[in-house]
Short mmCIF file of C-alpha atoms (C1' of nucleotides) in Angstrom, two decimals:
data_model
loop_
_atom_site.label_atom_id
_atom_site.label_comp_id
_atom_site.label_asym_id
_atom_site.label_seq_id
_atom_site.Cartn_x
_atom_site.Cartn_y
_atom_site.Cartn_z
CA UNK A 1 -12.01 122.67 -138.10
CA UNK A 2 -9.09 124.09 -140.27
CA UNK A 3 -7.99 121.33 -142.40
CA UNK A 4 -5.10 121.44 -144.81
CA UNK A 5 -4.78 119.70 -148.24
CA UNK A 6 -2.79 116.60 -146.72
CA UNK A 7 -5.19 116.21 -144.08
CA UNK A 8 -7.73 115.71 -146.44
CA UNK A 9 -6.26 113.48 -148.55
CA UNK A 10 -6.06 111.15 -145.40
CA UNK A 11 -9.29 111.67 -144.14
CA UNK A 12 -10.23 110.01 -147.82
CA UNK A 13 -7.56 107.30 -148.00
CA UNK A 14 -8.53 105.65 -144.04
CA UNK A 15 -12.37 106.17 -145.81
CA UNK A 16 -11.73 104.16 -148.37
CA UNK A 17 -9.86 101.88 -146.71
CA UNK A 18 -12.77 101.46 -143.22
CA UNK A 19 -9.66 102.49 -141.26
CA UNK A 20 -10.02 105.52 -138.70
CA UNK A 21 -9.41 109.13 -138.40
CA UNK A 22 -7.05 109.78 -135.36
CA UNK A 23 -5.78 112.33 -133.75
CA UNK A 24 -2.23 110.36 -133.92
CA UNK A 25 -2.31 109.79 -137.67
CA UNK A 26 -2.64 113.41 -137.92
CA UNK A 27 -0.46 114.63 -135.89
CA UNK A 28 2.71 112.29 -137.28
CA UNK A 29 1.37 112.88 -140.94
CA UNK A 30 1.09 116.84 -139.87
CA UNK A 31 5.08 117.04 -137.65
CA UNK A 32 6.53 115.26 -140.98
CA UNK A 33 4.70 118.06 -143.13
CA UNK A 34 6.16 121.00 -141.18
CA UNK A 35 9.36 120.00 -141.00
CA UNK A 36 9.40 119.17 -144.85
CA UNK A 37 12.82 119.79 -145.47
CA UNK A 38 14.30 117.14 -143.28
CA UNK A 39 14.50 113.43 -142.78
CA UNK A 40 13.39 112.26 -139.45
CA UNK A 41 13.73 109.41 -137.55
CA UNK A 42 10.62 107.43 -135.94
CA UNK A 43 12.31 108.77 -132.53
CA UNK A 44 12.09 112.29 -133.60
CA UNK A 45 9.06 112.22 -134.84
CA UNK A 46 7.63 110.53 -131.47
CA UNK A 47 9.35 113.62 -129.57
CA UNK A 48 7.80 116.18 -131.72
CA UNK A 49 3.95 114.52 -131.22
CA UNK A 50 4.87 114.60 -127.63
CA UNK A 51 4.94 118.14 -127.31
CA UNK A 52 1.12 118.55 -128.55
CA UNK A 53 -0.32 115.07 -127.15
CA UNK A 54 2.31 113.31 -124.62
CA UNK A 55 0.49 110.42 -124.20
CA UNK A 56 1.25 108.77 -127.79
CA UNK A 57 3.43 106.12 -127.48
CA UNK A 58 6.31 105.32 -130.07
CA UNK A 59 5.15 101.93 -131.04
CA UNK A 60 2.19 104.12 -132.50
CA UNK A 61 4.19 106.07 -134.68
CA UNK A 62 6.16 103.68 -135.35
CA UNK A 63 2.57 101.56 -136.80
CA UNK A 64 1.60 104.98 -138.72
CA UNK A 65 4.56 105.43 -140.40
CA UNK A 66 4.41 102.18 -141.72
CA UNK A 67 0.71 103.28 -142.44
CA UNK A 68 1.84 106.09 -144.46
CA UNK A 69 4.19 104.31 -146.13
CA UNK A 70 1.84 102.13 -147.73
CA UNK A 71 -0.66 104.89 -148.47
CA UNK A 72 1.83 106.52 -150.05
CA UNK A 73 1.74 109.78 -147.99
CA UNK A 74 5.14 109.56 -146.40
CA UNK A 75 8.56 108.88 -148.34
CA UNK A 76 11.90 106.70 -146.48
CA UNK A 77 14.76 107.15 -146.73
CA UNK A 78 18.31 105.59 -145.49
CA UNK A 79 21.14 107.61 -145.03
CA UNK A 80 23.35 104.36 -144.13
CA UNK A 81 23.40 105.88 -140.52
CA UNK A 82 22.10 102.74 -138.58
CA UNK A 83 17.87 103.87 -138.50
CA UNK A 84 15.34 104.72 -141.28
CA UNK A 85 13.72 108.14 -141.79
CA UNK A 86 10.89 109.32 -143.30
CA UNK A 87 9.13 112.64 -144.71
CA UNK A 88 6.37 114.07 -146.18
CA UNK A 89 5.33 112.27 -149.22
CA UNK A 90 6.63 112.99 -152.76
CA UNK A 91 2.49 113.33 -153.72
CA UNK A 92 2.25 115.79 -151.06
CA UNK A 93 5.43 117.63 -151.57
CA UNK A 94 4.00 120.64 -154.12
CA UNK A 95 6.34 122.19 -155.85
CA UNK A 96 8.97 120.89 -153.31
CA UNK A 97 12.04 119.28 -155.22
CA UNK A 98 12.17 115.41 -154.38
CA UNK A 99 15.88 116.03 -151.76
CA UNK A 100 16.96 112.02 -151.84
CA UNK A 101 19.91 113.18 -153.34
CA UNK A 102 22.88 113.25 -151.72
CA UNK A 103 26.70 113.03 -151.74
CA UNK A 104 28.15 111.06 -148.66
CA UNK A 105 32.18 111.10 -147.94
CA UNK A 106 33.86 107.92 -146.90
CA UNK A 107 35.91 109.72 -144.77
CA UNK A 108 34.71 112.41 -142.76
CA UNK A 109 30.96 110.91 -142.72
CA UNK A 110 29.67 114.21 -144.24
CA UNK A 111 26.09 114.17 -146.26
CA UNK A 112 25.50 116.60 -148.50
CA UNK A 113 22.64 117.15 -150.73
CA UNK A 114 22.39 117.88 -154.47
CA UNK A 115 19.93 118.63 -156.90
CA UNK A 116 18.43 115.45 -159.05
CA UNK A 117 17.19 117.70 -162.14
CA UNK A 118 19.61 115.12 -164.37
CA UNK A 119 17.90 112.22 -163.58
CA UNK A 120 15.03 112.76 -164.94
CA UNK A 121 16.21 111.50 -168.74
CA UNK A 122 17.37 108.06 -166.80
CA UNK A 123 14.37 107.77 -165.18
CA UNK A 124 12.08 108.02 -168.55
CA UNK A 125 14.83 105.43 -170.43
CA UNK A 126 13.55 102.76 -167.07
CA UNK A 127 10.13 103.00 -167.84
CA UNK A 128 10.63 102.57 -171.51
CA UNK A 129 12.84 99.62 -171.60
CA UNK A 130 11.71 98.21 -168.08
CA UNK A 131 7.96 98.78 -168.16
CA UNK A 132 8.49 100.48 -164.82
CA UNK A 133 6.53 103.11 -163.48
CA UNK A 134 8.80 105.24 -161.26
CA UNK A 135 7.24 107.31 -158.50
CA UNK A 136 10.58 108.59 -156.34
CA UNK A 137 14.16 107.67 -156.24
CA UNK A 138 16.87 107.90 -153.79
CA UNK A 139 20.18 108.03 -155.12
CA UNK A 140 23.52 107.94 -152.54
CA UNK A 141 27.23 108.76 -154.08
CA UNK A 142 29.93 107.38 -152.16
CA UNK A 143 33.12 109.45 -152.07
CA UNK A 144 35.12 111.99 -151.17
CA UNK A 145 34.35 115.81 -150.63
CA UNK A 146 35.94 118.38 -151.30
CA UNK A 147 37.96 118.76 -148.14
CA UNK A 148 38.80 115.50 -148.07
CA UNK A 149 39.76 115.29 -151.17
CA UNK A 150 42.61 118.39 -150.41
CA UNK A 151 43.33 117.09 -146.91
CA UNK A 152 44.33 113.83 -148.27
CA UNK A 153 47.23 114.84 -150.24
CA UNK B 1 50.88 80.19 -150.76
CA UNK B 2 48.79 80.68 -153.75
CA UNK B 3 47.96 84.62 -153.23
CA UNK B 4 45.58 86.70 -155.37
CA UNK B 5 45.47 90.91 -155.57
CA UNK B 6 43.20 90.62 -152.98
CA UNK B 7 44.90 88.93 -150.57
CA UNK B 8 47.98 91.27 -151.45
CA UNK B 9 46.20 94.41 -151.08
CA UNK B 10 44.86 93.41 -147.60
CA UNK B 11 48.37 92.48 -146.94
CA UNK B 12 49.35 95.55 -147.84
CA UNK B 13 46.79 97.51 -146.42
CA UNK B 14 46.91 95.81 -142.75
CA UNK B 15 51.13 96.43 -142.59
CA UNK B 16 50.64 100.00 -143.18
CA UNK B 17 48.28 100.21 -140.30
CA UNK B 18 50.37 98.16 -137.95
CA UNK B 19 47.73 95.10 -138.37
CA UNK B 20 47.37 91.83 -138.36
CA UNK B 21 47.19 89.82 -140.88
CA UNK B 22 44.71 86.73 -139.34
CA UNK B 23 43.19 83.79 -141.04
CA UNK B 24 39.39 84.80 -140.29
CA UNK B 25 40.21 88.72 -142.44
CA UNK B 26 41.33 86.70 -145.27
CA UNK B 27 38.99 84.28 -145.42
CA UNK B 28 35.97 87.05 -145.07
CA UNK B 29 37.30 88.87 -147.69
CA UNK B 30 38.13 85.62 -149.82
CA UNK B 31 34.17 84.90 -149.36
CA UNK B 32 33.01 87.88 -150.58
CA UNK B 33 35.46 87.79 -153.57
CA UNK B 34 33.99 84.42 -154.32
CA UNK B 35 30.57 85.77 -154.19
CA UNK B 36 31.60 88.63 -156.51
CA UNK B 37 27.80 88.67 -158.03
CA UNK B 38 25.49 88.92 -154.66
CA UNK B 39 25.02 91.19 -152.21
CA UNK B 40 25.41 89.20 -148.37
CA UNK B 41 24.20 90.14 -145.46
CA UNK B 42 27.13 89.69 -142.19
CA UNK B 43 25.14 86.26 -141.17
CA UNK B 44 26.00 84.47 -145.31
CA UNK B 45 29.43 85.79 -144.79
CA UNK B 46 29.39 84.19 -141.07
CA UNK B 47 27.54 80.91 -142.82
CA UNK B 48 30.20 80.69 -145.36
CA UNK B 49 33.61 81.30 -143.65
CA UNK B 50 32.44 78.73 -141.23
CA UNK B 51 32.87 76.07 -143.89
CA UNK B 52 36.59 76.51 -143.85
CA UNK B 53 36.99 77.89 -140.65
CA UNK B 54 33.85 76.51 -137.42
CA UNK B 55 35.23 77.91 -134.90
CA UNK B 56 34.84 81.81 -136.11
CA UNK B 57 32.59 83.98 -134.43
CA UNK B 58 29.76 86.15 -135.63
CA UNK B 59 30.97 89.22 -134.07
CA UNK B 60 34.55 88.61 -135.89
CA UNK B 61 32.71 88.83 -139.47
CA UNK B 62 31.04 92.08 -138.29
CA UNK B 63 34.36 93.52 -137.04
CA UNK B 64 35.71 91.96 -139.64
CA UNK B 65 33.46 93.50 -142.30
CA UNK B 66 33.58 97.15 -140.96
CA UNK B 67 37.22 97.11 -141.06
CA UNK B 68 37.51 95.87 -144.71
CA UNK B 69 34.60 98.55 -145.32
CA UNK B 70 37.06 100.94 -143.85
CA UNK B 71 39.89 99.78 -146.25
CA UNK B 72 37.51 100.64 -148.93
CA UNK B 73 38.34 96.52 -149.63
CA UNK B 74 34.77 95.43 -149.30
CA UNK B 75 31.41 98.20 -150.23
CA UNK B 76 27.63 98.21 -148.44
CA UNK B 77 24.24 98.37 -150.33
CA UNK B 78 21.24 98.63 -148.38
CA UNK B 79 18.06 97.10 -150.29
CA UNK B 80 15.53 98.44 -147.29
CA UNK B 81 14.80 94.52 -146.51
CA UNK B 82 15.91 94.77 -142.51
CA UNK B 83 19.93 94.24 -142.92
CA UNK B 84 22.77 95.52 -144.90
CA UNK B 85 24.63 93.76 -147.31
CA UNK B 86 28.31 93.53 -148.42
CA UNK B 87 29.90 93.09 -151.72
CA UNK B 88 33.85 92.76 -152.85
CA UNK B 89 35.19 96.09 -153.04
CA UNK B 90 35.09 98.78 -156.35
CA UNK B 91 38.70 99.01 -155.81
CA UNK B 92 38.60 94.80 -156.14
CA UNK B 93 36.31 94.03 -158.52
CA UNK B 94 37.91 94.65 -161.86
CA UNK B 95 35.88 94.89 -164.94
CA UNK B 96 32.89 93.58 -163.62
CA UNK B 97 30.38 96.89 -163.53
CA UNK B 98 28.90 98.37 -160.60
CA UNK B 99 25.97 96.64 -160.18
CA UNK B 100 24.04 98.99 -156.92
CA UNK B 101 21.45 99.97 -159.76
CA UNK B 102 17.68 98.71 -158.77
CA UNK B 103 14.02 98.87 -159.23
CA UNK B 104 12.12 98.48 -156.01
CA UNK B 105 8.19 97.61 -157.00
CA UNK B 106 6.32 99.65 -153.91
CA UNK B 107 3.84 97.09 -154.55
CA UNK B 108 4.93 93.56 -155.08
CA UNK B 109 8.21 94.08 -153.45
CA UNK B 110 10.39 92.73 -155.99
CA UNK B 111 13.51 93.89 -156.73
CA UNK B 112 14.85 94.10 -160.34
CA UNK B 113 19.05 95.65 -160.84
CA UNK B 114 19.11 97.06 -163.84
CA UNK B 115 22.36 98.82 -166.15
CA UNK B 116 23.34 101.99 -165.11
CA UNK B 117 26.07 103.42 -167.21
CA UNK B 118 23.77 106.17 -167.55
CA UNK B 119 24.80 108.08 -164.68
CA UNK B 120 27.78 108.43 -165.17
CA UNK B 121 27.44 111.92 -167.31
CA UNK B 122 25.76 112.62 -163.81
CA UNK B 123 28.55 111.68 -161.90
CA UNK B 124 31.32 113.92 -163.88
CA UNK B 125 28.79 116.60 -163.59
CA UNK B 126 29.08 116.41 -159.66
CA UNK B 127 32.85 115.91 -159.57
CA UNK B 128 32.84 119.21 -161.53
CA UNK B 129 30.51 121.86 -159.78
CA UNK B 130 30.63 120.34 -156.25
CA UNK B 131 34.39 119.36 -156.02
CA UNK B 132 33.06 115.81 -154.81
CA UNK B 133 35.21 112.80 -155.74
CA UNK B 134 32.68 110.19 -156.57
CA UNK B 135 33.95 106.65 -155.88
CA UNK B 136 30.63 104.23 -156.12
CA UNK B 137 27.09 104.46 -156.20
CA UNK B 138 23.58 102.75 -154.47
CA UNK B 139 20.96 103.91 -156.39
CA UNK B 140 17.41 103.33 -156.34
CA UNK B 141 14.46 103.14 -157.87
CA UNK B 142 10.66 103.47 -156.47
CA UNK B 143 7.77 102.32 -157.93
CA UNK B 144 5.22 100.14 -159.97
CA UNK B 145 6.59 97.41 -161.85
CA UNK B 146 5.52 96.01 -165.21
CA UNK B 147 3.14 93.44 -164.03
CA UNK B 148 1.90 95.29 -160.88
CA UNK B 149 0.97 98.29 -163.25
CA UNK B 150 -0.80 95.83 -165.33
CA UNK B 151 -3.13 94.87 -162.34
CA UNK B 152 -3.53 98.07 -160.93
CA UNK B 153 -5.96 98.47 -164.24
"C1'" DC C 1 57.02 89.58 -124.81
"C1'" DT C 2 53.95 92.46 -126.09
"C1'" DC C 3 50.05 94.20 -128.32
"C1'" DC C 4 46.34 93.46 -131.26
"C1'" DT C 5 42.95 90.00 -132.53
"C1'" DT C 6 39.33 86.40 -131.54
"C1'" DG C 7 35.71 83.84 -129.19
"C1'" DC C 8 31.72 83.94 -126.63
"C1'" DA C 9 28.67 86.24 -123.84
"C1'" DA C 10 26.04 89.89 -122.23
"C1'" DA C 11 24.41 94.61 -124.08
"C1'" DT C 12 22.47 97.75 -127.04
"C1'" DT C 13 19.83 99.57 -130.39
"C1'" DG C 14 16.07 100.14 -134.14
"C1'" DT C 15 11.53 98.53 -134.72
"C1'" DT C 16 7.87 94.52 -133.96
"C1'" DT C 17 4.03 92.68 -131.50
"C1'" DG C 18 0.48 91.20 -127.88
"C1'" DC C 19 -3.51 92.03 -125.27
"C1'" DA C 20 -6.46 94.61 -122.30
"C1'" DT C 21 -8.60 98.95 -122.61
"C1'" DA C 22 -10.30 103.20 -125.34
"C1'" DC C 23 -11.61 105.21 -129.13
"C1'" DC C 24 -13.85 105.77 -133.99
"C1'" DT C 25 -17.95 105.65 -136.88
"C1'" DA D 1 -22.20 98.14 -130.55
"C1'" DG D 2 -18.79 96.66 -132.90
"C1'" DG D 3 -14.88 95.82 -134.95
"C1'" DT D 4 -10.62 99.37 -135.18
"C1'" DA D 5 -6.42 101.47 -132.83
"C1'" DT D 6 -3.87 102.60 -128.69
"C1'" DG D 7 0.15 102.56 -124.74
"C1'" DC D 8 2.47 99.31 -122.09
"C1'" DA D 9 5.36 95.90 -122.13
"C1'" DA D 10 7.88 92.37 -123.41
"C1'" DA D 11 10.11 90.32 -127.81
"C1'" DC D 12 12.86 90.51 -131.73
"C1'" DA D 13 16.72 91.08 -134.89
"C1'" DA D 14 21.11 93.04 -136.48
"C1'" DT D 15 24.74 94.58 -134.64
"C1'" DT D 16 28.17 96.34 -130.98
"C1'" DT D 17 31.22 95.77 -127.07
"C1'" DG D 18 33.22 93.99 -122.58
"C1'" DC D 19 36.75 90.93 -121.00
"C1'" DA D 20 39.65 87.18 -120.83
"C1'" DA D 21 42.41 83.96 -123.71
"C1'" DG D 22 45.07 83.53 -128.29
"C1'" DG D 23 47.83 84.18 -131.52
"C1'" DA D 24 50.72 87.33 -134.90
"C1'" DG D 25 55.18 90.47 -135.65
#
DNA sequence: CTCCTTGCAAATTGTTTGCATACCT
DNA sequence: AGGTATGCAAACAATTTGCAAGGAG
């Protein structure tokens, strides 16, 4: 059976904890991996997994996402649109940069991702002064996008 | 009647929109103002307002918070604990610095606020490159707190 | 007097849980 | 075999909505 890095890591972590490798768990992780760029809701993950495995239940998806989160194989993001979102974890994301940086327009609601390299200095500062080991972050700037700034005049 | 700055601004904004000044609206804003430091859930606001005005309904609190949010008299924060929180808006917060900066420990769940002065450079960079006007922000760092880092060894 | 606003209860939505059955190891 | 995991349905919690009655301008 073909088996990529994520799946291997999943199997390892499950074994460590005495938990079982199931098709559902593998599929949920693999869907998240295939949609590496996007932030998926549990419902969306459910929809995608259902294509390969129609018998799966939504509750299983929730339980699995929770489990994967604890194992740090997935990350959780919240864009204030009323539902929690998930994406493949920072450990598995490879060279793709973290993209939990968003500009949220308070006027039109648009969500614009942006590059957050500048946060690295800040993270280092936190590690030094607070003794807190930063693994990941979520940064949201609220304001007005270019178009809405113009429209306001 | 005694009337502070927040209330005055509220009256103005309501008049502008052709909406009415009600005791409920004034009370909700004033509770948020009195609890300037803390992030309150709708339920908590409801509890506080009820002390002065027991007849108020929870739905009204939700509707009012929504309205105040649109008028930018209150801000919304999300600490991933399952409920949305509100606090007096950045426009009314006066000299008190924004405090939407948190370190969230993935192991013990502790939430530690920290000082975010260092973000100002980043905000300026965004205004320049993206044309996005930043009004407020919410920054969360996920990782392990000092104690949990130690415990892990 | 008119239309906005409220309180209440019912409806929704996202998520969790209980339980008998099915499946890994 | 033995305990873990699953699917389903029911339970929950936070928030929203419909509607008749009340209140502000």
